[in-house]
XYZ file of C-alpha atoms in Angstrom:
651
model
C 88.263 75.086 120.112
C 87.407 72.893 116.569
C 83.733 72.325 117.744
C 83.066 75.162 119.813
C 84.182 77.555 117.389
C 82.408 75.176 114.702
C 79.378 74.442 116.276
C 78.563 76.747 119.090
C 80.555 80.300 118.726
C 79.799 79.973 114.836
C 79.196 82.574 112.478
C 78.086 80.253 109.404
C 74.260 81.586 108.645
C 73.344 78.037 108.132
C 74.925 76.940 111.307
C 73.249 79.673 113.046
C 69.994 78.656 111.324
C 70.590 74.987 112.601
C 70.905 76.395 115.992
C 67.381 78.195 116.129
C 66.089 75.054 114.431
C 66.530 72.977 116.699
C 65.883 75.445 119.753
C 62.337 76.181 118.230
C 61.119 72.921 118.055
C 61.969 71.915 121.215
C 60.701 74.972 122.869
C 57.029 74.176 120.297
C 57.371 70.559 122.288
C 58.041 71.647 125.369
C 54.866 74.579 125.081
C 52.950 71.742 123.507
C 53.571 69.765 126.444
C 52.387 72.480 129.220
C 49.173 72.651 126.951
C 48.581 69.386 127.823
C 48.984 69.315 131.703
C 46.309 72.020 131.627
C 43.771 69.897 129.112
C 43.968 67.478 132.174
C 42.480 70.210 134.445
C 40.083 71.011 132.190
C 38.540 67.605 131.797
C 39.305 66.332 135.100
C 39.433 69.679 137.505
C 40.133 68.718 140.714
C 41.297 65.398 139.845
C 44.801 64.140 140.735
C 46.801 63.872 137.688
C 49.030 60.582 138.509
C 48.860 57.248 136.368
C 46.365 55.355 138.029
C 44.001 58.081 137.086
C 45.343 58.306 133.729
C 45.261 54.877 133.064
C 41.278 54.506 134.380
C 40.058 57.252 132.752
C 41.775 55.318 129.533
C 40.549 52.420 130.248
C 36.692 53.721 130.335
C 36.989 55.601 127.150
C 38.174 52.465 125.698
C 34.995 50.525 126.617
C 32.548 53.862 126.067
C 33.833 53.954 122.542
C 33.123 50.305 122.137
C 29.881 50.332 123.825
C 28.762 53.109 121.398
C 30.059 51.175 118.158
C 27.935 48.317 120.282
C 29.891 45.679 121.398
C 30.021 45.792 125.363
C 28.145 47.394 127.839
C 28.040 51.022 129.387
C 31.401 51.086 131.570
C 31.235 53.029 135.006
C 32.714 56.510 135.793
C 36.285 55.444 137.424
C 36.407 56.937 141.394
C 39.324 59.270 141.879
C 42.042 57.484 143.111
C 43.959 59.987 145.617
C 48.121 59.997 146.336
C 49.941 57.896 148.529
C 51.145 61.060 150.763
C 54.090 58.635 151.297
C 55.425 58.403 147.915
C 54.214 62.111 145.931
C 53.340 61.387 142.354
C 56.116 62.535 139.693
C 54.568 66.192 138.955
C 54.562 66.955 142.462
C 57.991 66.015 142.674
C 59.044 67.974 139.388
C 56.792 70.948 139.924
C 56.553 70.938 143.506
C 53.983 70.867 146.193
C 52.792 74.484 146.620
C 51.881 73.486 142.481
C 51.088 70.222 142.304
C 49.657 68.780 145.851
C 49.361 65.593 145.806
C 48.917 65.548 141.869
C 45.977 68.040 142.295
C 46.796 70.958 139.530
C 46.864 74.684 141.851
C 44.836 77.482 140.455
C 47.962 79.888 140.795
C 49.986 76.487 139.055
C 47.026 76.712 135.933
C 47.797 80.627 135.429
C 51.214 79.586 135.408
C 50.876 77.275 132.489
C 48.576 78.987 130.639
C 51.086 81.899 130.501
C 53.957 79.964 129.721
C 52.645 78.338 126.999
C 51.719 81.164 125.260
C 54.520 83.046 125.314
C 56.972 79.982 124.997
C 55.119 78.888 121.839
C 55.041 82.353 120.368
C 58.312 84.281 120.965
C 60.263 80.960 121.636
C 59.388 78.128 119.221
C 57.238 79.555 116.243
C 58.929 83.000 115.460
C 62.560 81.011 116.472
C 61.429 78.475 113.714
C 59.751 80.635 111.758
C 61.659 83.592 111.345
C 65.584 82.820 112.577
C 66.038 78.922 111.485
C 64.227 79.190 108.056
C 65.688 82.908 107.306
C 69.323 82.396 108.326
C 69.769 78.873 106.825
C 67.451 79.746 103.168
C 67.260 83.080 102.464
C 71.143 83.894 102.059
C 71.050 80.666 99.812
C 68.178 82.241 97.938
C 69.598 85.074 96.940
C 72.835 84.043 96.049
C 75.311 85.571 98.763
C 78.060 83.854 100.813
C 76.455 84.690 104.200
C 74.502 87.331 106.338
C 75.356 91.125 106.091
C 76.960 91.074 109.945
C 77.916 87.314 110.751
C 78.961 88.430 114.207
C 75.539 90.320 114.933
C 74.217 86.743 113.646
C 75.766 85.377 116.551
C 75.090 87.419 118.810
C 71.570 87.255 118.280
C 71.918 83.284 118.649
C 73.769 83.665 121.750
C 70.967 86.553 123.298
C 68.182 83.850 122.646
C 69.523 81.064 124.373
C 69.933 83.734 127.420
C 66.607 84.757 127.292
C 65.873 80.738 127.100
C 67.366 79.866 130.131
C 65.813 82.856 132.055
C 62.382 81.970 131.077
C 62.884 77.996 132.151
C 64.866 78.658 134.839
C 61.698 80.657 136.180
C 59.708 77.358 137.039
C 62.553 76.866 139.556
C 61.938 79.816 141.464
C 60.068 80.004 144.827
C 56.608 80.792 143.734
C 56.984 79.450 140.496
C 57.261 81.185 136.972
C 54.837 83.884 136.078
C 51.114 83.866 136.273
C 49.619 87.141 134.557
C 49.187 85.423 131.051
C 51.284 85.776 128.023
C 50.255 89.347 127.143
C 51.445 90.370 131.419
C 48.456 92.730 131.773
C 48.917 95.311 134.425
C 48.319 96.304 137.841
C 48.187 92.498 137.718
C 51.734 91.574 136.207
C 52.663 94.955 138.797
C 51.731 93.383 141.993
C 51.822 89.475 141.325
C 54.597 87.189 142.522
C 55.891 88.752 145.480
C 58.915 87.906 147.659
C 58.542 85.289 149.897
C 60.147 83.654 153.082
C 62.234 80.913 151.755
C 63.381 78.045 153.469
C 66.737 76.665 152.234
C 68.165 72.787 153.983
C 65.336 72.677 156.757
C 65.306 75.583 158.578
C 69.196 76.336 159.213
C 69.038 78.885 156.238
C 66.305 81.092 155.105
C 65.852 84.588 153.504
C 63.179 86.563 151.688
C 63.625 85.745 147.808
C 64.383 89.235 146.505
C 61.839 90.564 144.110
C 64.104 90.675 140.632
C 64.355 87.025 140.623
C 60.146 86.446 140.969
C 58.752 84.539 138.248
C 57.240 87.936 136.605
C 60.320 89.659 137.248
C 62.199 86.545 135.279
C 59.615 86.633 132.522
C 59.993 90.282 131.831
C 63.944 90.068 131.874
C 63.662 87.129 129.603
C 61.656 88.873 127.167
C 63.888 92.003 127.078
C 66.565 89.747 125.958
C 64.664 87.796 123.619
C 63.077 90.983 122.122
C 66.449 92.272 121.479
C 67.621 89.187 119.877
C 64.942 89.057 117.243
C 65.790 93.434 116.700
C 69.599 91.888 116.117
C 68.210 89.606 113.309
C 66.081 91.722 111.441
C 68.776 94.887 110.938
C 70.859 92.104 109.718
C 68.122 90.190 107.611
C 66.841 93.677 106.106
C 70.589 94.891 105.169
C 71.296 91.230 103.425
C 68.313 91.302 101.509
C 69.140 94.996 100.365
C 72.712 94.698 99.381
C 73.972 91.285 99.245
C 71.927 89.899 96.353
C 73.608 88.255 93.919
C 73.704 90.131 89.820
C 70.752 89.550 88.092
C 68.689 89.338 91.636
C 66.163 92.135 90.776
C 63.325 92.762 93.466
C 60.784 90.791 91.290
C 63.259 88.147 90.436
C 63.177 87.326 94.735
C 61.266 84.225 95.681
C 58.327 84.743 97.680
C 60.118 83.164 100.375
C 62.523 85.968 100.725
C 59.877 88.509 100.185
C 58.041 87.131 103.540
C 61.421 87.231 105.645
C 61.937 91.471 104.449
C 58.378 92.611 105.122
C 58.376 90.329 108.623
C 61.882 91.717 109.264
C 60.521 94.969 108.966
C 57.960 94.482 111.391
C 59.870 93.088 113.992
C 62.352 96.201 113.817
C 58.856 98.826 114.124
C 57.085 96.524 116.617
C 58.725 95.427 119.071
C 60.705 98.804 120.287
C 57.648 99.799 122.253
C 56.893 96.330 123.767
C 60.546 96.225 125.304
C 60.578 100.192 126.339
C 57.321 98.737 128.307
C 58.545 95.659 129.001
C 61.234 97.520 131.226
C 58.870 100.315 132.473
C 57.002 97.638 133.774
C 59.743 96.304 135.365
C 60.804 99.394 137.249
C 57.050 99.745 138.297
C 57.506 95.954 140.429
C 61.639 96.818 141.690
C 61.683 100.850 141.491
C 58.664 101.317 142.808
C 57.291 103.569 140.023
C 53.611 103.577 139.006
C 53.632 103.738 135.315
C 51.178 101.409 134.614
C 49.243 101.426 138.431
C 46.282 103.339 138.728
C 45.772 105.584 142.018
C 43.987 103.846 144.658
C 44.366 100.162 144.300
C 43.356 97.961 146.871
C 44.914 94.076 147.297
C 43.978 91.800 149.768
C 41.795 94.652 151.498
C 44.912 96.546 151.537
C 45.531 100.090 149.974
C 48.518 98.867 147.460
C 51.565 101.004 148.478
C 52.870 101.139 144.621
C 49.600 103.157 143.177
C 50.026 106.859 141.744
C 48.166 107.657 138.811
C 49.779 105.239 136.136
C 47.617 103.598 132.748
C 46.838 100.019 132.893
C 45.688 101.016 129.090
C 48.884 102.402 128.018
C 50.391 99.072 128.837
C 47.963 97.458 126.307
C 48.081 99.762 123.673
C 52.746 99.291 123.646
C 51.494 95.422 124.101
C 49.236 95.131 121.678
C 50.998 97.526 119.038
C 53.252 94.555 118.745
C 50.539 91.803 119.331
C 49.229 92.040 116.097
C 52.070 92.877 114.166
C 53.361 89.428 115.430
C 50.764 87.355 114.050
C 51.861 88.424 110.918
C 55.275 87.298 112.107
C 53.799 84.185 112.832
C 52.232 83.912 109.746
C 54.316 85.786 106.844
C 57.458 83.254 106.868
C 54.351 80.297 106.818
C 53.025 81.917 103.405
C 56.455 82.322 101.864
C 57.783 78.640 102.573
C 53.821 77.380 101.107
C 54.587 79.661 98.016
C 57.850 77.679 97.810
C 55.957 74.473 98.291
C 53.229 74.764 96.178
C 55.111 76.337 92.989
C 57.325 73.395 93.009
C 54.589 70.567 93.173
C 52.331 72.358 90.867
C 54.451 72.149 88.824
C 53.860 75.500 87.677
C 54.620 78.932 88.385
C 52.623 81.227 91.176
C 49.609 82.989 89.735
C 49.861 86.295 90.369
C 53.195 86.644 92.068
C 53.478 90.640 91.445
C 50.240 90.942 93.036
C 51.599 89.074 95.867
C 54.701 91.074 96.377
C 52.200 94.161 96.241
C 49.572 92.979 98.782
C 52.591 91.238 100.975
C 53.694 95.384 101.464
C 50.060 96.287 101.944
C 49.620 93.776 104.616
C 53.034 94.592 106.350
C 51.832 98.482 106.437
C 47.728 97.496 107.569
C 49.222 95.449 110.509
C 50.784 98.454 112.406
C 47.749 99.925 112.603
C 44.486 97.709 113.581
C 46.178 96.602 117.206
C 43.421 98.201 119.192
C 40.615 95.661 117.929
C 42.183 93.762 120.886
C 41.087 96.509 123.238
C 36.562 97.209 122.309
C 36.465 96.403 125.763
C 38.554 98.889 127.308
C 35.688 101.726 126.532
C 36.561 102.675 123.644
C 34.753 105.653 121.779
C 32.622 105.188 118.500
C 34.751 107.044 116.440
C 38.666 105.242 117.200
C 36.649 102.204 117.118
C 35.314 103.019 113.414
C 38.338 103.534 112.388
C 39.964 100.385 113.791
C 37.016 98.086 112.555
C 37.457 99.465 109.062
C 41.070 99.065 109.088
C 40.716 95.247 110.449
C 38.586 94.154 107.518
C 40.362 96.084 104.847
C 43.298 94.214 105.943
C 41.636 91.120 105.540
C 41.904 92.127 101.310
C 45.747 91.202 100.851
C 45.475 88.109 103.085
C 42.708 86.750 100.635
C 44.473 87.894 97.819
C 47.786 85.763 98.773
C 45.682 82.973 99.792
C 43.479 82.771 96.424
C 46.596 83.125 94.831
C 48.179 80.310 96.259
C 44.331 78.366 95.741
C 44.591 78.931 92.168
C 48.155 78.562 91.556
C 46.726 74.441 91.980
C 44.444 74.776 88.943
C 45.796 73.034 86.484
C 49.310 72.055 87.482
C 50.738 68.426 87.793
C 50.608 68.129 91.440
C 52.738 65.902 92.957
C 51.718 64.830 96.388
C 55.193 64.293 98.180
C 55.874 65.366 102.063
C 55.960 68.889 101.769
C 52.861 69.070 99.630
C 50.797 67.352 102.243
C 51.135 69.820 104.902
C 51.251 72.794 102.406
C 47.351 71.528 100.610
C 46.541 70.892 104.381
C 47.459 74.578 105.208
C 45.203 76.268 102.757
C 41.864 75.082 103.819
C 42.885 75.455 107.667
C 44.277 78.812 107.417
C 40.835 80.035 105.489
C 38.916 79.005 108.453
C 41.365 80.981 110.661
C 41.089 84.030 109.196
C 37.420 84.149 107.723
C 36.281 83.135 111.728
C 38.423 86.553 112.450
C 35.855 88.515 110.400
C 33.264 88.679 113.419
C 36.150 90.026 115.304
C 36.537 93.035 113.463
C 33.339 94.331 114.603
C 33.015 95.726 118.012
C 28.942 94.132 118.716
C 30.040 90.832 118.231
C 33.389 90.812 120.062
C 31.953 92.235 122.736
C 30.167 88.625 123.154
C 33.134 86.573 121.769
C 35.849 88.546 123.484
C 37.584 85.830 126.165
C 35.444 83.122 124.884
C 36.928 79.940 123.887
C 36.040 81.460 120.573
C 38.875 83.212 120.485
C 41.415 80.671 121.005
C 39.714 78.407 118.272
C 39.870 81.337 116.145
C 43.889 82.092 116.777
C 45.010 78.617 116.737
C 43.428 77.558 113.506
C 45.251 80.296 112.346
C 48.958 79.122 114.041
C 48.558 75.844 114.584
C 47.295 74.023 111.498
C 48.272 77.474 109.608
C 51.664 78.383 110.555
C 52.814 74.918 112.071
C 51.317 72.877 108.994
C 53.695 75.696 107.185
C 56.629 74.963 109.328
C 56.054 70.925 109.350
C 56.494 71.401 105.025
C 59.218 73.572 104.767
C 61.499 71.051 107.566
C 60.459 68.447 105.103
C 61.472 70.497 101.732
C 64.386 71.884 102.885
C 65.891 68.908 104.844
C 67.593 67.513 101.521
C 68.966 70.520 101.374
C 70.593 70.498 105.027
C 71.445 67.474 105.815
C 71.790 65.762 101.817
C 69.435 63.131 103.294
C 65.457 62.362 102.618
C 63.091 62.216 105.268
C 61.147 59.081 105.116
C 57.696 59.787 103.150
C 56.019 56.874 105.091
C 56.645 58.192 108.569
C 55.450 61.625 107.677
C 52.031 59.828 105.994
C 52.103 58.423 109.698
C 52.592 61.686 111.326
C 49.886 64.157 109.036
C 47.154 62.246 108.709
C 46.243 62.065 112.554
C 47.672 65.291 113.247
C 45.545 66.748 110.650
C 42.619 65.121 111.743
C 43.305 65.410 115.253
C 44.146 68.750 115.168
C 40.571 69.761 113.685
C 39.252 67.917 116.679
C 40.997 69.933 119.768
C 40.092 72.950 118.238
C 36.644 72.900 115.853
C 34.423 72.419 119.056
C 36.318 75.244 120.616
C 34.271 77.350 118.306
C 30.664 75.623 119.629
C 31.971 76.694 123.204
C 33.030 79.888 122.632
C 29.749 80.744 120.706
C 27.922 79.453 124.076
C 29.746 81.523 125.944
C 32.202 79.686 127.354
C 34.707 81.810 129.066
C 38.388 80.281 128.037
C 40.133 81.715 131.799
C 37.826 78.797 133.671
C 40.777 76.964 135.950
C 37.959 74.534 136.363
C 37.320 74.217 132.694
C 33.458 75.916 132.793
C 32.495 73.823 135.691
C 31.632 76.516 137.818
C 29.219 78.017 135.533
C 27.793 74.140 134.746
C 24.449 75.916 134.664
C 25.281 78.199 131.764
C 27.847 76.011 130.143
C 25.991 72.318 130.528
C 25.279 72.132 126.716
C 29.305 72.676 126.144
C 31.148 71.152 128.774
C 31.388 67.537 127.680
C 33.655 68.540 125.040
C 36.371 69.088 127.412
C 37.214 65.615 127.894
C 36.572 64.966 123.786
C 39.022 67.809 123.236
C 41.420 66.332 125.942
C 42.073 63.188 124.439
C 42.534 64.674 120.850
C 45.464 66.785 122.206
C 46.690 63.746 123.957
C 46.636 61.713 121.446
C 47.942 64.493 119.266
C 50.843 64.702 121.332
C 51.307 61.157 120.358
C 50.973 61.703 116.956
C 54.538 63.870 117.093
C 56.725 60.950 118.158
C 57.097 59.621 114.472
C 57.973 63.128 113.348
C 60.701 63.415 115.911
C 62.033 59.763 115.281
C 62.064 60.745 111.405
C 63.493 64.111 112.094
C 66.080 62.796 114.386
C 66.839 58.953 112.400
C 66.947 60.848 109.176
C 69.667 62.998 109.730
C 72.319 60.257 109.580
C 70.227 57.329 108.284
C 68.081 58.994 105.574
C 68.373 58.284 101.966
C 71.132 60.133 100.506
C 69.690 62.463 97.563
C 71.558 64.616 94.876
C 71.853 68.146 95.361
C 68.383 68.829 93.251
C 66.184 65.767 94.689
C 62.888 68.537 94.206
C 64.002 69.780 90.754
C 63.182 73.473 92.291
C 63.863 76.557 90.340
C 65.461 78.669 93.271
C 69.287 79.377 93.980
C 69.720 77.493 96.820
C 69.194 74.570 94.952
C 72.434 74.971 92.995
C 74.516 74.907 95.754
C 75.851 71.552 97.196
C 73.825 69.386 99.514
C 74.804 70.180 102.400
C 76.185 73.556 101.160
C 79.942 74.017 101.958
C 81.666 77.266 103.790
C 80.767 80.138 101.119
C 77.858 78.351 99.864
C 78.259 78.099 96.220
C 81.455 76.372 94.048
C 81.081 78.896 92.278
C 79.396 82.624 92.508
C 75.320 82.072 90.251
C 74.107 84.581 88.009
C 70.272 84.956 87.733
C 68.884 84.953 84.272
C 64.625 85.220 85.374
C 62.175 84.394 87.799
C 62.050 81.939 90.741
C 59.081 79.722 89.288
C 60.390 79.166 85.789
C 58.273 75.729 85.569
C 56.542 74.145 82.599
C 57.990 76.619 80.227
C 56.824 75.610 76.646
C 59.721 74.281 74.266
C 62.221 73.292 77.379
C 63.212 69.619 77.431
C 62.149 69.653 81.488
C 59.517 71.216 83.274
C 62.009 73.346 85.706
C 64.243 75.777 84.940
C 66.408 77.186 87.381
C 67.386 80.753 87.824
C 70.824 80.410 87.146
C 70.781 78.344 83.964
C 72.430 79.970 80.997
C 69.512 81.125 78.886
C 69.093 79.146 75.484
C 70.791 80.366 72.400
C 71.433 79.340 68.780
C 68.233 77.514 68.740
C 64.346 78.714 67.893
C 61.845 78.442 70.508
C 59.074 76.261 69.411
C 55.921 78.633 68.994
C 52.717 76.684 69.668
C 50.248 75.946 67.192
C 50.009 73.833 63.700
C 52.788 73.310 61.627
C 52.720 75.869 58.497
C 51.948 72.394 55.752
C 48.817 71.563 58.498
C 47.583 75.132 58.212
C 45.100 75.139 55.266
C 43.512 72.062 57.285
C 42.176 74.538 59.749
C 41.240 77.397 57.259
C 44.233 79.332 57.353
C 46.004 81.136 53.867
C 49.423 79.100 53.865
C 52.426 82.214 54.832
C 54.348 83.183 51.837
């Protein structure tokens, strides 16, 4: 029972932290990946997706790009090249044919994706990553305790996540596939889609009609319950460590920013999500109990009155959705600011300008995001006067964000930067974030969403604020931290490999979202806008340019998982300090032993004690004995240089 007990059934907070580590990333791949299968019916709709139409449609923008740089001449559209109905190309095989015929991508199949990715990326790789692995590994480490407040409710949490995990892959599996009303499961939709079919099992000696609590919706919503109730777990037992387990001399204002980020998102998970999973169930009793909480009277489907219809809110559904949509973005995004405030401090050398203002506008913005969730919802018919109030509170909440961020900005000015790994991804995150959130401004207001609203507009705007925001976030504190975990250095030449085209890259698959979205480009087009060609003509050739940047951005992560991966056994073994941070976890051993500390640390001042006049090194860390029996240098002349400047000599 050594490894299972160890390794598996552990209670460690950094072994737990591991565990959600390595979960996230592979569920950010694996969401990543699904993102990609649908860029290919975007560019290509209709269009087979096996390799000889891969490899032809790489082959002409090989010689397009040369004829432009003008060498060559203008290559030929490739023909479609259809499957061999004898041998089924390899997503056909995986997927299956009712999704992939003969490599041709289903509209149902499309829906399927699209809401998969979006809620495997969100609630099972960032906030996983984000949240779990980064607050159960650092954040008992950075404020000085031995572990988590309830190391068995730790576990558990762990142990409900990789449930919900397997529920929501197992779901592709399932006749019909895995759910198809989009990531935020609007109803009646979500109420009525994926219904029981005849299945077939070994020919036709066995077959039954699939009951309706293992349909892919069904699965998602079951998954979800579990996973919502995993992330409750973690923040009672993040909010109670923070509280009471800090170590003497941890005052509230002595707490890095880091930890700061993990309370207020902590908080938000334990006000948000109650209502989402209370819904999530009603809306599962409304598809197996055959309720009608969420089904308006009078439905028709298929030109057939629906037989589950009585008088329910499809709007009520939105508003418990939505009152934890936009909470979670701040999820998303709080634990990305905190590790960047870590980041940043400790290349600049210097300490973070205006950290009390921080702490104070982190509580603001905690507090403003419960209550601007209906901005989501101008559509919905929506009177003038809710909607005042929710387009006032959307830009006013816009103040702290701009606060941290110009605090971070400014925290640059003047400091000795030091460009290392982290500090790549964290300089890269400033710019990237600003154009996520000051494209969100538009939003606020009802007249222009009402144009925007669906557009490809919207995902631009979002995923500048996630992807090169909180991901860019996530990419620097793996890199910061690693030392830390593993005693080992990540190499800084394969993560030079790895930024610089995923930065670039990045900018490409989602910049000329923004010139769609403002054309009008609706972002639900299974045919990527084609059907429209008449409105969309000016727009729709950046489908294929977007395309290839996510494909080749997909290649761009294979260095990051070799040095992730290589590293951990092979990476250049550094002392317990390699950063020469400030913070407690940095006084610990590398990797830190059972109990965390040799001995129990003591906090003498603030987290970003750097470049403090009259020390003999530009760090010093919270926990070093404070100075004594010797003056602190006072800047300025000596007293014998003072009459050169004009000064009386003191008596």
């Amino acid at each position: 029972m050594g490894f299972w007990r160890s390794y598996v059934f552990s209670t460690d907070h950094k072994v737990i932290g591991i565990q959600y580590l390595w979960g996230g990333l592979f569920f950010l791949f694996f969401g990543f990946c699904l993102m990609l299968l649908m860029r290919w019916q975007i560019a290509f709709p209709g269009q087979p997706l096996t390799w000889a139409n891969a490899s032809a449609h790489m082959y002409y923008q090989w010689c397009e790009a040369w004829y432009h740089l003008g060498c060559g001449s203008m290559p030929t559209t490739p023909a479609v090249i259809l499957a061999d109905p004898n041998h089924p190309p390899l997503l056909q095989i995986i997927f299956g044919k009712e999704q992939m015929p003969g490599g041709v991508m289903t509209g149902d199949f499309y829906n399927t994706l699209g809401a998969m990715h979006g809620t495997i990326m969100v609630f099972f790789g960032i906030v996983p990553v984000a949240f779990a692995a980064f607050g159960n590994y650092v954040m008992p480490l950075q404020i000085g305790t031995v572990d988590m407040a309830f190391p068995r409710l730790n576990m558990g949490s762990v142990i409900l996540f990789f449930l919900s995990a397997v529920f929501m892959m197992s779901s592709f599996f399932v006749p019909g596939g895995a759910a198809k009303s989009g990531w935020t499961s609007y109803t009646p939709l979500a109420s009525i889609a994926d219904q029981p079919q005849n299945t077939v099992f070994f020919g036709h000696n066995f077959h039954f009609i699939w009951p309706m609590w293992l349909t892919g919706q069904s699965i998602w919503i079951i998954a979800m319950a579990f996973n919502i109730t995993s992330s409750l777990l973690s923040s009672v037992n993040f909010i109670t460590t923070i509280v009471q387990l800090r170590v003497k001399g941890m005052g509230w204002m002595r707490m890095p920013f880091f930890v700061w980020t993990q309370f207020v998102t902590a908080f938000l998970l334990l006000l948000a999500f109650p209502p989402l999973e209370a819904a999530a169930l009603m809306q599962l009793m409304d598809r197996l109990g055959g309720s009608s909480l969420f089904s308006p009277g009078g439905m028709v489907v298929n030109g057939t009155p629906w037989h589950g219809t009585g008088g329910g809110s499809p709007l009520l559904w939105q508003h418990l959705f939505w009152f934890l949509g936009h909470p979670e973005v701040y999820v998303l995004v709080l634990p990305g600011l905190g590790i960047i405030s870590e980041v940043i401090a400790n290349n600049a050398r210097k300490p973070i300008w205006g950290y009390n203002q921080m702490v104070y506008g982190l509580l603001v913005l905690g507090f403003l995001s419960m209550i601007v969730w209906a901005h989501h919802m101008y559509l919905t018919g929506m009177g003038t006067a809710v909607s005042s109030f929710f387009q006032l509170t959307t830009i006013i909440i816009s103040v702290p964000t701009i606060l941290i961020l110009s605090s971070l900005i400014i925290s640059l000015w003047g400091g000795s930067i030091r460009f290392t790994s982290p500090m790549l991804w964290a300089t890269a995150f400033l710019p990237l974030f600003g154009i996520g959130g000051l494209t969100g401004i538009p939003l606020a207001f009802n007249a222009p969403d009402t144009f925007l609203h669906d557009s490809y507009y919207i995902i631009a705007h979002f995923h500048y604020v996630i992807a090169p925001g909180t991901i860019f976030a996530l990419f620097a504190g793996v890199h910061y931290w690693y030392p830390k975990a593993t005693g080992r250095m990540m190499s800084e030449f394969w993560n030079k490999v790895h930024f610089w085209p995923t930065m670039i890259l990045m900018n490409c698959v989602f910049f000329p979202m923004f010139l769609q979205g403002m054309a009008g480009m609706h972002r639900r087009m299974y045919d990527g806008g084609a059907t429209y060609e008449l409105l969309n003509q000016n727009v729709l050739h950046w489908n294929v340019f977007i395309s290839e940047a996510a494909w080749l951005m997909g290649l761009a992560q294979i260095p990051f998982i070799i040095n992730f991966c290589f590293s951990w056994k092979y990476g250049r073994k550094v002392s317990d300090n390699p950063w020469e941070a400030t913070t407690l976890e940095w006084t610990a051993p590398s990797p830190p032993p059972h109990g965390n500390f040799l001995k129990t640390p003591y906090v003498y001042r603030g987290p970003y004690e750097y470049s403090v006049p009259g020390r003999d090194k530009d760090f010093t860390p919270q926990a070093e004995l404070p100075q004594t029996g010797k003056p602190t240098p006072i800047p300025g002349p000596l007293p014998a240089d003072e009459k050169s400047i004009g000064i009386s000599p003191l008596s």
